[in-house]
PDB file of C-alpha atoms and ligand atoms in Angstrom:
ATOM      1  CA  UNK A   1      36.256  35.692   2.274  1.00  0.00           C
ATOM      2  CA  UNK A   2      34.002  38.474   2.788  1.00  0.00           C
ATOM      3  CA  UNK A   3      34.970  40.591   5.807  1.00  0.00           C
ATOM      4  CA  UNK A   4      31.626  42.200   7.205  1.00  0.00           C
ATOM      5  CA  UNK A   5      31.500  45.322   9.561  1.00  0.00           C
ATOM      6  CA  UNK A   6      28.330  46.853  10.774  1.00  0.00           C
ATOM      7  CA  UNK A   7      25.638  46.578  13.534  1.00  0.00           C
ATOM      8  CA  UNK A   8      21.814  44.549  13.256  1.00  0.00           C
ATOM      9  CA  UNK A   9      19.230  45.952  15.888  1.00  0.00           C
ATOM     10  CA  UNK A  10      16.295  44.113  16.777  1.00  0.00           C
ATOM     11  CA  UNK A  11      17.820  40.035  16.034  1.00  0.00           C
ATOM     12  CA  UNK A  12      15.379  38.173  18.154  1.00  0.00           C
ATOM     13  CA  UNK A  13      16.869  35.017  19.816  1.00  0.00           C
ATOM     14  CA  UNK A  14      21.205  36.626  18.521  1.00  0.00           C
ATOM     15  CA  UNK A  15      22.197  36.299  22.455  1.00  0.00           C
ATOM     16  CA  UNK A  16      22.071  32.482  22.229  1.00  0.00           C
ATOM     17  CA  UNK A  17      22.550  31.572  18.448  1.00  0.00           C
ATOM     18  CA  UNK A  18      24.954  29.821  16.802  1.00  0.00           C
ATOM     19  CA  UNK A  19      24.465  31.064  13.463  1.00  0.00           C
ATOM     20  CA  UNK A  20      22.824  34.140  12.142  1.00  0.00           C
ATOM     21  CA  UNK A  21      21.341  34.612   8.882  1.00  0.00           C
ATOM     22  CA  UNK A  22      22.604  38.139   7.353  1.00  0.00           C
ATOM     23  CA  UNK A  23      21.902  40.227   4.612  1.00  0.00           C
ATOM     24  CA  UNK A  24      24.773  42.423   3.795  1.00  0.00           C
ATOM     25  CA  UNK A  25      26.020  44.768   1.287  1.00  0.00           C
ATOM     26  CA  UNK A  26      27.939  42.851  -0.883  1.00  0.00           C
ATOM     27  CA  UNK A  27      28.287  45.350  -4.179  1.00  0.00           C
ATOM     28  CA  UNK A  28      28.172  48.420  -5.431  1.00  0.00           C
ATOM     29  CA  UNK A  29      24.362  49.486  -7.717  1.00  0.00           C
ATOM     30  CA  UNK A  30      20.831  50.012  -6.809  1.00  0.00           C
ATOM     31  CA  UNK A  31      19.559  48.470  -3.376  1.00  0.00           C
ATOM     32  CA  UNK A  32      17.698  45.605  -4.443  1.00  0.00           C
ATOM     33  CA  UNK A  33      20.434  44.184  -6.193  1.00  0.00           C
ATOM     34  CA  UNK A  34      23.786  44.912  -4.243  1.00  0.00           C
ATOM     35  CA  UNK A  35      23.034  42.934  -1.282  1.00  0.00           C
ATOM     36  CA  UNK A  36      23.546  39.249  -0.532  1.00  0.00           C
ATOM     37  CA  UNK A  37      22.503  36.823   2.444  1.00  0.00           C
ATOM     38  CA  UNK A  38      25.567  35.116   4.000  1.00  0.00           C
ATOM     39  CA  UNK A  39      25.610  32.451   6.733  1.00  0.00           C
ATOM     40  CA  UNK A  40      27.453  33.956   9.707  1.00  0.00           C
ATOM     41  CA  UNK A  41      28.755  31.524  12.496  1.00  0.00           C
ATOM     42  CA  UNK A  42      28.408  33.720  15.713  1.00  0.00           C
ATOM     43  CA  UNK A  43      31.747  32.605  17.221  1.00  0.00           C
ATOM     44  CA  UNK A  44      33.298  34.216  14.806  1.00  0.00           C
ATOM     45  CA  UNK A  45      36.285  37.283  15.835  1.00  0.00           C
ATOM     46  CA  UNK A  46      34.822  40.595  15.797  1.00  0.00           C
ATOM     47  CA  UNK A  47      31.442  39.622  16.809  1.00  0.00           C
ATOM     48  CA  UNK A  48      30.195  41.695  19.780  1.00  0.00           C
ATOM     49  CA  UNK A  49      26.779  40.951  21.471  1.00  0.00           C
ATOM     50  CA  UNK A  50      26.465  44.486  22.750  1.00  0.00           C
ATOM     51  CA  UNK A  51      23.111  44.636  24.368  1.00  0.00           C
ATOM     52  CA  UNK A  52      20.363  42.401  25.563  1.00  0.00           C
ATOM     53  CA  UNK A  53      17.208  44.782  24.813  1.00  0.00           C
ATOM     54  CA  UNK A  54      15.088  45.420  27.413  1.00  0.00           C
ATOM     55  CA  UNK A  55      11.476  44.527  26.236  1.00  0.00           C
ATOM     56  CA  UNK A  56       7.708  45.265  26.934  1.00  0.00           C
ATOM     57  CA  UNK A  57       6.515  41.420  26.078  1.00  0.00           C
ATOM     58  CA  UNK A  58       8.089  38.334  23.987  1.00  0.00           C
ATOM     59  CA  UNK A  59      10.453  37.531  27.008  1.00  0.00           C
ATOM     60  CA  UNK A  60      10.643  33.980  26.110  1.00  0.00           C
ATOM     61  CA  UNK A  61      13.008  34.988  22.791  1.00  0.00           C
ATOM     62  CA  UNK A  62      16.053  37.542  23.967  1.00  0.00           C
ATOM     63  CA  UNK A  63      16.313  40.503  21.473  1.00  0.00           C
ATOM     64  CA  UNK A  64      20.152  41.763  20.336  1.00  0.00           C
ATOM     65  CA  UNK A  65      22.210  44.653  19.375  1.00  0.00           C
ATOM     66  CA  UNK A  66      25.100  42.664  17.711  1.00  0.00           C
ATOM     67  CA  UNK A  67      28.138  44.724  16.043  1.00  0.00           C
ATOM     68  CA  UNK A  68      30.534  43.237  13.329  1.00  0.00           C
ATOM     69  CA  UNK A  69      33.853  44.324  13.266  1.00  0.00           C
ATOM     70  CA  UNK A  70      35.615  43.409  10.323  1.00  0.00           C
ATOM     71  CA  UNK A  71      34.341  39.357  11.005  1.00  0.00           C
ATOM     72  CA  UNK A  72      35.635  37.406   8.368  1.00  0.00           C
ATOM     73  CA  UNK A  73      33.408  34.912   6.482  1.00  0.00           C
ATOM     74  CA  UNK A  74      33.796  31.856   3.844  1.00  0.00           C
ATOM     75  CA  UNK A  75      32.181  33.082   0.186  1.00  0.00           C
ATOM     76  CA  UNK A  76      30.795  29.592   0.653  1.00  0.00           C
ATOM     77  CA  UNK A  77      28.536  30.515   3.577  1.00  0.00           C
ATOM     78  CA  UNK A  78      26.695  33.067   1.112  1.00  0.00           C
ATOM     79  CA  UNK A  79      22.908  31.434   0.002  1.00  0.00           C
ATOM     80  CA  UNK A  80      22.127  31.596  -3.337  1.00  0.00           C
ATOM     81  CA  UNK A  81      23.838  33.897  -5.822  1.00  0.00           C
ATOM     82  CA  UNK A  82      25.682  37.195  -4.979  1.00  0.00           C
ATOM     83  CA  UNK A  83      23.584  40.492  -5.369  1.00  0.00           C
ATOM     84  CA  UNK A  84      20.492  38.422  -5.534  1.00  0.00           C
ATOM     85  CA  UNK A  85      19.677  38.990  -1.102  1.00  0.00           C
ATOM     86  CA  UNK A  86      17.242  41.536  -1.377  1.00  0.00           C
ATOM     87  CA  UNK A  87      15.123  39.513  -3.427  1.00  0.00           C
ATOM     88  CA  UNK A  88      15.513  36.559  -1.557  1.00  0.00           C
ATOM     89  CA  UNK A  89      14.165  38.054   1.167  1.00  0.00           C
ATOM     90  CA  UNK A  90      11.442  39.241  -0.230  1.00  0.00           C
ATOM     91  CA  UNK A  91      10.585  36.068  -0.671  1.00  0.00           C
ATOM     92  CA  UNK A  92      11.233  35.089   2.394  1.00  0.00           C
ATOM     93  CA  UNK A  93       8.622  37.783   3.352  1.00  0.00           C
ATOM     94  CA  UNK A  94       5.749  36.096   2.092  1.00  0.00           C
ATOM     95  CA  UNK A  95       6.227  32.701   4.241  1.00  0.00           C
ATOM     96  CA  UNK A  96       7.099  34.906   7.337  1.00  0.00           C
ATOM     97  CA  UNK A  97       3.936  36.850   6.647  1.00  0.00           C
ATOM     98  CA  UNK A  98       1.939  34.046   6.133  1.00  0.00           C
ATOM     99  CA  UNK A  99       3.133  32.865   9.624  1.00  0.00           C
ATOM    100  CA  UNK A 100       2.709  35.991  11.571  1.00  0.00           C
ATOM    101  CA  UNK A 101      -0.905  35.157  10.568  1.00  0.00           C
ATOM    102  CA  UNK A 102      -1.322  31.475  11.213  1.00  0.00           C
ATOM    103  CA  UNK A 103       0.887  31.800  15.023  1.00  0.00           C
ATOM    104  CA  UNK A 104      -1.986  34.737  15.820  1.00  0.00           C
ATOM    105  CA  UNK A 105      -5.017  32.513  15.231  1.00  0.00           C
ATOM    106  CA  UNK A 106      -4.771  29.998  18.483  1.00  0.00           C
ATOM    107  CA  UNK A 107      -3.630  32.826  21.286  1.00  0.00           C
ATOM    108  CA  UNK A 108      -6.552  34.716  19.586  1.00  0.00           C
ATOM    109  CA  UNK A 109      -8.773  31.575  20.197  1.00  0.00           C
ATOM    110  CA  UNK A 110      -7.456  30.743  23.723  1.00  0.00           C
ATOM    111  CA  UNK A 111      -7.709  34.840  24.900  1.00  0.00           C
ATOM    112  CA  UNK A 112     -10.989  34.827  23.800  1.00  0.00           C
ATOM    113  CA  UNK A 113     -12.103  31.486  25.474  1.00  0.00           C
ATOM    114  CA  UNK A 114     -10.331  31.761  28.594  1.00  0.00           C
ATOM    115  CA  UNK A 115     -12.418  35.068  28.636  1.00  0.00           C
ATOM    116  CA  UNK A 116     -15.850  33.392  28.311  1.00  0.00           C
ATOM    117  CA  UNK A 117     -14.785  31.029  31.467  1.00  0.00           C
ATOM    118  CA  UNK A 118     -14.055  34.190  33.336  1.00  0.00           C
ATOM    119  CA  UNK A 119     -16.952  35.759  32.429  1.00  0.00           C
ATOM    120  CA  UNK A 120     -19.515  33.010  33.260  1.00  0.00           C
ATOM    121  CA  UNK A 121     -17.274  32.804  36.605  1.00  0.00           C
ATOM    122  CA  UNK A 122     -17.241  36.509  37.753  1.00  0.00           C
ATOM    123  CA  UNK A 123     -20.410  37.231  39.724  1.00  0.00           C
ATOM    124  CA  UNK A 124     -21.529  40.673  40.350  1.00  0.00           C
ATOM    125  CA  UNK A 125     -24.578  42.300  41.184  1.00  0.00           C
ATOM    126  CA  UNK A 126     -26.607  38.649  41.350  1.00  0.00           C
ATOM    127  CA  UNK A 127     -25.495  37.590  38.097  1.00  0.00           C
ATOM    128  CA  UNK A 128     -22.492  36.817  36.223  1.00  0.00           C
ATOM    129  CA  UNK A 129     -20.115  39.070  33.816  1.00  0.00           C
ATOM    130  CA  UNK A 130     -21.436  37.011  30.859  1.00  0.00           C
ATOM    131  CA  UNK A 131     -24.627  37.653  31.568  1.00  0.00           C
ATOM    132  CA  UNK A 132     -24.409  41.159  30.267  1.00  0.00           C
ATOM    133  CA  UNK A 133     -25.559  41.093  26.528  1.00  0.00           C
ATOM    134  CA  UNK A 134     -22.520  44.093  25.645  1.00  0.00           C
ATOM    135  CA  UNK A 135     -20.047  40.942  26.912  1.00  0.00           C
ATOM    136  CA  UNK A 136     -21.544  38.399  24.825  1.00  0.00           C
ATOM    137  CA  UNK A 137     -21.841  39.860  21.590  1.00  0.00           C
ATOM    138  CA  UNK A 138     -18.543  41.485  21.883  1.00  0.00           C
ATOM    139  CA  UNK A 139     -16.457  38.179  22.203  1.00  0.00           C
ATOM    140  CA  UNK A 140     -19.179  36.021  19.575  1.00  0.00           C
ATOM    141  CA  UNK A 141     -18.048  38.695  17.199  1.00  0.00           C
ATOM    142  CA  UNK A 142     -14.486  38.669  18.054  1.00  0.00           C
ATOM    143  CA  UNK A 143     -14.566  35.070  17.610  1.00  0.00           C
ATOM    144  CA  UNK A 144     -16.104  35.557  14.296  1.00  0.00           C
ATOM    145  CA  UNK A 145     -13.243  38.176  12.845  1.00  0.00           C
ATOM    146  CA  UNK A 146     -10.898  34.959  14.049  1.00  0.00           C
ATOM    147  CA  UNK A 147     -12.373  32.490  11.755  1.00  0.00           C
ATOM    148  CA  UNK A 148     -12.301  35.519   9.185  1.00  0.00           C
ATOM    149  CA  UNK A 149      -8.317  35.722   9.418  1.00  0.00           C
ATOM    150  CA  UNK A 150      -8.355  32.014   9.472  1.00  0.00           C
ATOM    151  CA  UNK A 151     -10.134  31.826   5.938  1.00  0.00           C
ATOM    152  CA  UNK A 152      -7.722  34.577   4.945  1.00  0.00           C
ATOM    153  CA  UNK A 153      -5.118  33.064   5.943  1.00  0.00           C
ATOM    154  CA  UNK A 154      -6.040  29.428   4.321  1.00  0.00           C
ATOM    155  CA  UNK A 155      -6.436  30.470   1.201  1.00  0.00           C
ATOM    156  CA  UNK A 156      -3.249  32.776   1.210  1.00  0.00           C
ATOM    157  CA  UNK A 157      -1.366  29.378   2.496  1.00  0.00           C
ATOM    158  CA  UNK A 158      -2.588  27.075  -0.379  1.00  0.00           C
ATOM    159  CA  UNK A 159      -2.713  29.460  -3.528  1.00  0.00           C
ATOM    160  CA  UNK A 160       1.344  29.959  -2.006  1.00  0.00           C
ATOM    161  CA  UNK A 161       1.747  25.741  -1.959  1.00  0.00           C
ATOM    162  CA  UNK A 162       0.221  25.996  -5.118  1.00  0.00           C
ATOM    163  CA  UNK A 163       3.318  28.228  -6.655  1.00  0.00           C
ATOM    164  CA  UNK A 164       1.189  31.474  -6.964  1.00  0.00           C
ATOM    165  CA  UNK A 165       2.425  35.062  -5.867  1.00  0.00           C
ATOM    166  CA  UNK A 166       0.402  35.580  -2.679  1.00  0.00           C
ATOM    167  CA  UNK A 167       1.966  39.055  -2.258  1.00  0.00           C
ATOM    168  CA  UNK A 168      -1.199  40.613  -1.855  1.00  0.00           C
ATOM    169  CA  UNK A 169      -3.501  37.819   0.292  1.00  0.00           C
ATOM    170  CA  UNK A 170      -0.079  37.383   3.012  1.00  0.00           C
ATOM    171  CA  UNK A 171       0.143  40.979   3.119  1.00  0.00           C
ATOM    172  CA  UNK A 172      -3.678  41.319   3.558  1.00  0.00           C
ATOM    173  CA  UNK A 173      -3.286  38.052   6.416  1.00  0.00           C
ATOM    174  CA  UNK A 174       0.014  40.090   7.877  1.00  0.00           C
ATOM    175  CA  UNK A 175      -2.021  43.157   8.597  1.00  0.00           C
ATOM    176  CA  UNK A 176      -5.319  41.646  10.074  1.00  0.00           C
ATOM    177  CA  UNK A 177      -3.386  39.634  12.359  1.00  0.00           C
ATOM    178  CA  UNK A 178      -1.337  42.622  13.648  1.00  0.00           C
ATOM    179  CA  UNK A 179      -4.632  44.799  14.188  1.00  0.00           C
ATOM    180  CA  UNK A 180      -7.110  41.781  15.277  1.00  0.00           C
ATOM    181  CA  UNK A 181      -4.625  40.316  17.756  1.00  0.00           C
ATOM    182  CA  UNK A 182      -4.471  44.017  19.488  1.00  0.00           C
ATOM    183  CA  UNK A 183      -8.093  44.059  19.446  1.00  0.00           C
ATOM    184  CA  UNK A 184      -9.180  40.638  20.832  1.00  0.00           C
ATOM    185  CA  UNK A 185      -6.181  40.949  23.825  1.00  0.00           C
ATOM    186  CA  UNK A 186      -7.425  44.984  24.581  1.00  0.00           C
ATOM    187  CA  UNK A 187     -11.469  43.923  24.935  1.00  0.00           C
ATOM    188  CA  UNK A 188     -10.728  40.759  26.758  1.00  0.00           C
ATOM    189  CA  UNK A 189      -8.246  42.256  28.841  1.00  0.00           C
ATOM    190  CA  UNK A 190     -10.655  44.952  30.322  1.00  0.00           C
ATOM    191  CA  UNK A 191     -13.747  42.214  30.571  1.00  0.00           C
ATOM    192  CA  UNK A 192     -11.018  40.733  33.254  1.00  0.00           C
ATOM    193  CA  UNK A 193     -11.052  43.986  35.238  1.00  0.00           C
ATOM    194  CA  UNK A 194      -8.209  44.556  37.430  1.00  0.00           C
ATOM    195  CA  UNK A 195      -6.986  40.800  37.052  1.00  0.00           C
ATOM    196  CA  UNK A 196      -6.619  42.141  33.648  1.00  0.00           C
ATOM    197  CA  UNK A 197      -3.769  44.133  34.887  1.00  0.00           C
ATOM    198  CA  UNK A 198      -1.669  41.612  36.652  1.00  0.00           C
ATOM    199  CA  UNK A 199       1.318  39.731  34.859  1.00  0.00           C
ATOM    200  CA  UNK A 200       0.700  36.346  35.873  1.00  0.00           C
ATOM    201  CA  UNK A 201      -2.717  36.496  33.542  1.00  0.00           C
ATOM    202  CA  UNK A 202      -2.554  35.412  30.339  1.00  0.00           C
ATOM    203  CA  UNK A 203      -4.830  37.651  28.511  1.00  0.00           C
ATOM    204  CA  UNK A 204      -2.742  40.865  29.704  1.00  0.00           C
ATOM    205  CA  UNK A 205       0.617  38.740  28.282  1.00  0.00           C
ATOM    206  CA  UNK A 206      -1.118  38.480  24.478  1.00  0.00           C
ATOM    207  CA  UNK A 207      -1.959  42.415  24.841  1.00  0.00           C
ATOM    208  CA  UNK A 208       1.666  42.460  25.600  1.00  0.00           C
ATOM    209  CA  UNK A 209       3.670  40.073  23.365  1.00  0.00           C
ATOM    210  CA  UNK A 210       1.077  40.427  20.503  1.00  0.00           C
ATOM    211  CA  UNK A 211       1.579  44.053  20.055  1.00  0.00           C
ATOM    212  CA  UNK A 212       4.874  43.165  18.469  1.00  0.00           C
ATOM    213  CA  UNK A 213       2.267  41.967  15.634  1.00  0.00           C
ATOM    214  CA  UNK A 214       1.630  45.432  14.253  1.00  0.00           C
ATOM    215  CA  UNK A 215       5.818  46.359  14.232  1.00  0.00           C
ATOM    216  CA  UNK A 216       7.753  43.088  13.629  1.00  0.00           C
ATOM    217  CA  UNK A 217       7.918  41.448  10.047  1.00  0.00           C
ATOM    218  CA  UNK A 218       7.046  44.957   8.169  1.00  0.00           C
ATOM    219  CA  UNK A 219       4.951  47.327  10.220  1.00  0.00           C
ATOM    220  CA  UNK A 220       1.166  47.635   9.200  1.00  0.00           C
ATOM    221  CA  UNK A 221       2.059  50.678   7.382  1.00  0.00           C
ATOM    222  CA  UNK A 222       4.584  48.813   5.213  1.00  0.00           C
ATOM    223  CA  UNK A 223       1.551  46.221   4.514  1.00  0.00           C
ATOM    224  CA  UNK A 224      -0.672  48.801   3.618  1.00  0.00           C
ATOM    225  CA  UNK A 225       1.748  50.963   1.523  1.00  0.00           C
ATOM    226  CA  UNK A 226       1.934  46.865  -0.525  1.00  0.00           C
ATOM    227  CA  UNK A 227      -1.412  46.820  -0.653  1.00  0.00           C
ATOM    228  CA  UNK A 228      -2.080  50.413  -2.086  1.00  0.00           C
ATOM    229  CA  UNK A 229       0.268  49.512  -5.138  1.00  0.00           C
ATOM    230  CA  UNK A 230      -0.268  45.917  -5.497  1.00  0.00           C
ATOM    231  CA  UNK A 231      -4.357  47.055  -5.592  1.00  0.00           C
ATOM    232  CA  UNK A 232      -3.459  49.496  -7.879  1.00  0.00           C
ATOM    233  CA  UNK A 233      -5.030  52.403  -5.537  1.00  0.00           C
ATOM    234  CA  UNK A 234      -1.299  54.166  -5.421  1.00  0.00           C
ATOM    235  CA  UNK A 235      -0.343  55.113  -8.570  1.00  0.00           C
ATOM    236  CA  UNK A 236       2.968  57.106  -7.990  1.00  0.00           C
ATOM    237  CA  UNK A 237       5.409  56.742  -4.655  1.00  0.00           C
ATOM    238  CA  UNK A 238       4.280  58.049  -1.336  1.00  0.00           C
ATOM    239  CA  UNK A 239       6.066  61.070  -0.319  1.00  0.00           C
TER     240      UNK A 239
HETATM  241  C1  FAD B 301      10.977  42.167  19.529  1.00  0.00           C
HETATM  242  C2  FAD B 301      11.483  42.410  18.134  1.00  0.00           C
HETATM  243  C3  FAD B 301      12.128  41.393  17.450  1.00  0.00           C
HETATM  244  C4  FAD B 301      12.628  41.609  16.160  1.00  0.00           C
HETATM  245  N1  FAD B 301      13.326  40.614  15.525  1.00  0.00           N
HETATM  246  C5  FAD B 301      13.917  40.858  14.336  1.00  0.00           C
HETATM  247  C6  FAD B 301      14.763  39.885  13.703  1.00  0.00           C
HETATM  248  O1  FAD B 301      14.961  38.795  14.223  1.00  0.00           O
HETATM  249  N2  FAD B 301      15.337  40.196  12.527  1.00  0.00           N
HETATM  250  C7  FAD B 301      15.140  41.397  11.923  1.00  0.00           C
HETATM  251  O2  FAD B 301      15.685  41.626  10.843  1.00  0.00           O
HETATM  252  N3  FAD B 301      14.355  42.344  12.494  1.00  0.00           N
HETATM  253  C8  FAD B 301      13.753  42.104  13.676  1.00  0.00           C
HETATM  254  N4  FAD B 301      12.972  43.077  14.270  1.00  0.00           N
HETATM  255  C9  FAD B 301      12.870  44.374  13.594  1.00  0.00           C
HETATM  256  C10 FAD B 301      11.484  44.658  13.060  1.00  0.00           C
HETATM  257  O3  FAD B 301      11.276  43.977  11.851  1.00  0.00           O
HETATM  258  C11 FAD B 301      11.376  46.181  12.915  1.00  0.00           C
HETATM  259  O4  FAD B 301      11.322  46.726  14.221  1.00  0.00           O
HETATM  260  C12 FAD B 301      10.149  46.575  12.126  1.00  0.00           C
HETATM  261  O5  FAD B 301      10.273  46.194  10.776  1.00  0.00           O
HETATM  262  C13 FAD B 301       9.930  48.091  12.159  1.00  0.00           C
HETATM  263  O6  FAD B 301      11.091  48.758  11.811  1.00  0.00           O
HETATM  264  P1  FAD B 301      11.699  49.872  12.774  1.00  0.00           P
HETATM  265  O7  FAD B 301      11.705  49.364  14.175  1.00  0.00           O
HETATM  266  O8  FAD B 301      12.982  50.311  12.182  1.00  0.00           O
HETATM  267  O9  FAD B 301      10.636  51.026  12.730  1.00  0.00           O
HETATM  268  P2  FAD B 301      10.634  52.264  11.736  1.00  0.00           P
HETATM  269  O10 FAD B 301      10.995  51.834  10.365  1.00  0.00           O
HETATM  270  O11 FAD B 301      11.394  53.370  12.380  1.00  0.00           O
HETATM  271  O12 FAD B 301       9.092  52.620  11.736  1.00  0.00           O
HETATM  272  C14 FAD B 301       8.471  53.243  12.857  1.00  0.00           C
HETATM  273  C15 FAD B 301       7.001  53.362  12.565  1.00  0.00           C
HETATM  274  O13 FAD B 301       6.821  54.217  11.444  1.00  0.00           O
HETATM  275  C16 FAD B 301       5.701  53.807  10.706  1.00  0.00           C
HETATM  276  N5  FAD B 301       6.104  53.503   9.328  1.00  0.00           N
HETATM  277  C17 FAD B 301       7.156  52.768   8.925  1.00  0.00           C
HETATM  278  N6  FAD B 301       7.216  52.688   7.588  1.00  0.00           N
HETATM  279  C18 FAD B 301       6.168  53.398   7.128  1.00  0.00           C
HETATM  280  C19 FAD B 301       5.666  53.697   5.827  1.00  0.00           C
HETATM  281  N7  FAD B 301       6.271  53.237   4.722  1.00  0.00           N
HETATM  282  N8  FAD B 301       4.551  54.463   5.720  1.00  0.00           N
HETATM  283  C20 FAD B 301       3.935  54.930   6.825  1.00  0.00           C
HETATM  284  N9  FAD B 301       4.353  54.676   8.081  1.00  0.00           N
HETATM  285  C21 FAD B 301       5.450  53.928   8.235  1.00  0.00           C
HETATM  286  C22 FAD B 301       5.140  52.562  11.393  1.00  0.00           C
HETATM  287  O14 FAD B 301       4.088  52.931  12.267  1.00  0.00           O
HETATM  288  C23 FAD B 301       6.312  52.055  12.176  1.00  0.00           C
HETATM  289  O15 FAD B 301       5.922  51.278  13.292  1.00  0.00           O
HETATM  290  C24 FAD B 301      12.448  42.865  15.544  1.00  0.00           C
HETATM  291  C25 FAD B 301      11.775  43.890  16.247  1.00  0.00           C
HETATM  292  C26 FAD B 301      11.308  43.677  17.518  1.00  0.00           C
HETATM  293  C27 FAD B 301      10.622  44.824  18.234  1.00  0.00           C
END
């Protein structure tokens, strides 16, 4: 067996699961190759589910603090070979990547076009929100960066079904997503006004749950410290 102690922070959806997915120290050596990922069934002894974190946005998925205390698990439960976790996730990186991407492009779309029914709605001053040049070529041009992203994030998707290393392109997708998704919920939101403000509106809950975009999955620093070597513009470690 391998008998696992430690603590994971931020495990979205660890309050109700019945399994997590863990990457653990498993040897001694350099990082990327002393780790392994290992099945863990959650009803296991010495599993505590410490704390329900309290959260700005993404309230539909709960978000743990779960502590291991010596919790005992099968050497059969481990994926793949031992020592080989790091680099497995890694992988796993790229697909999750790729997704943060593709999820972003239809609240993008929806934000945007529940926006331009508000705006030809809202009257003020004998004409309507939409009416004001500044509000129509802001949201025609957000619109355009979202079929940008979706290009991106199209080609990044089939060169990856294809079998090629898409390292750079998901990264690229990853970080436009993050940034774009801030910027289409922030401009919409204040074209709403004050409604903008309220919880029940949709707009205000993407300016909310999509700011986990820029932090969850690899932060967009960690995107653009990939893309600085992968480009070739970094040509020692950052300090
Ligand atoms: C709601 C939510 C759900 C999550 N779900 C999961 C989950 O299910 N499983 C899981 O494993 N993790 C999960 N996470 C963790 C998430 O992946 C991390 O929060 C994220 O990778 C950032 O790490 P950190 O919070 O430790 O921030 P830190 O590493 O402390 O970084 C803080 C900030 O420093 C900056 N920064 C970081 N690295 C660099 C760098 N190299 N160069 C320059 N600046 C940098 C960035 O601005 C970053 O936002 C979740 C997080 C949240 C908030």
């Amino acid at each position: 067996d391998y008998v696992i102690t430690g603590q994971k922070m931020w495990i979205t959806n660890s309050l109700q699961a019945d399994w997590m997915c863990l990457l653990v120290n498993t040897g001694d050596g350099p990082a990327h190759r002393n780790k392994s990922l290992v099945m863990v069934p959650m009803d296991r002894p010495g599993i505590e589910k410490a704390r329900k974190i309290r959260k700005i946005g993404m309230h539909s998925s709960d978000t743990g603090l779960i502590h291991f205390d010596e919790v005992r698990v099968p050497q059969r439960y481990r994926i793949g070979e031992e020592g080989q976790g790091f680099i497995y996730q890694m992988q796993q990186f790229q697909e999750e990547r790729l997704w943060c991407a593709a999820s972003s492009l239809l609240p993008m779309e929806e934000c945007i076009a529940e926006t331009v029914q508000w705006a030809q709605e809202r009257r003020m001053f004998g004409a309507t929100l939409a009416d004001q040049q500044w509000v129509q070529f802001k949201l025609a041009e957000l619109q355009t960066e979202v079929e940008a992203l979706r290009a991106l994030t199209y080609r990044a998707c089939d060169l990856h079904v294809q079998g090629q290393d898409v390292l750079t392109l998901a990264s690229m997708a990853k970080l436009k997503a993050g940034r774009l998704t801030r910027e289409v919920a922030d401009t919409c939101l204040q074209f709403w006004g004050g409604m903008g403000f309220t919880l029940e509106n949709r707009v205000s809950r993407l300016y909310r749950d999509g700011r986990l975009g820029s932090i969850g999955g690899g932060a967009d620093e960690v995107m653009l410290g990939i893309l600085a070597k992968t480009l070739g513009i970094a040509k020692r470690p950052p300090r």
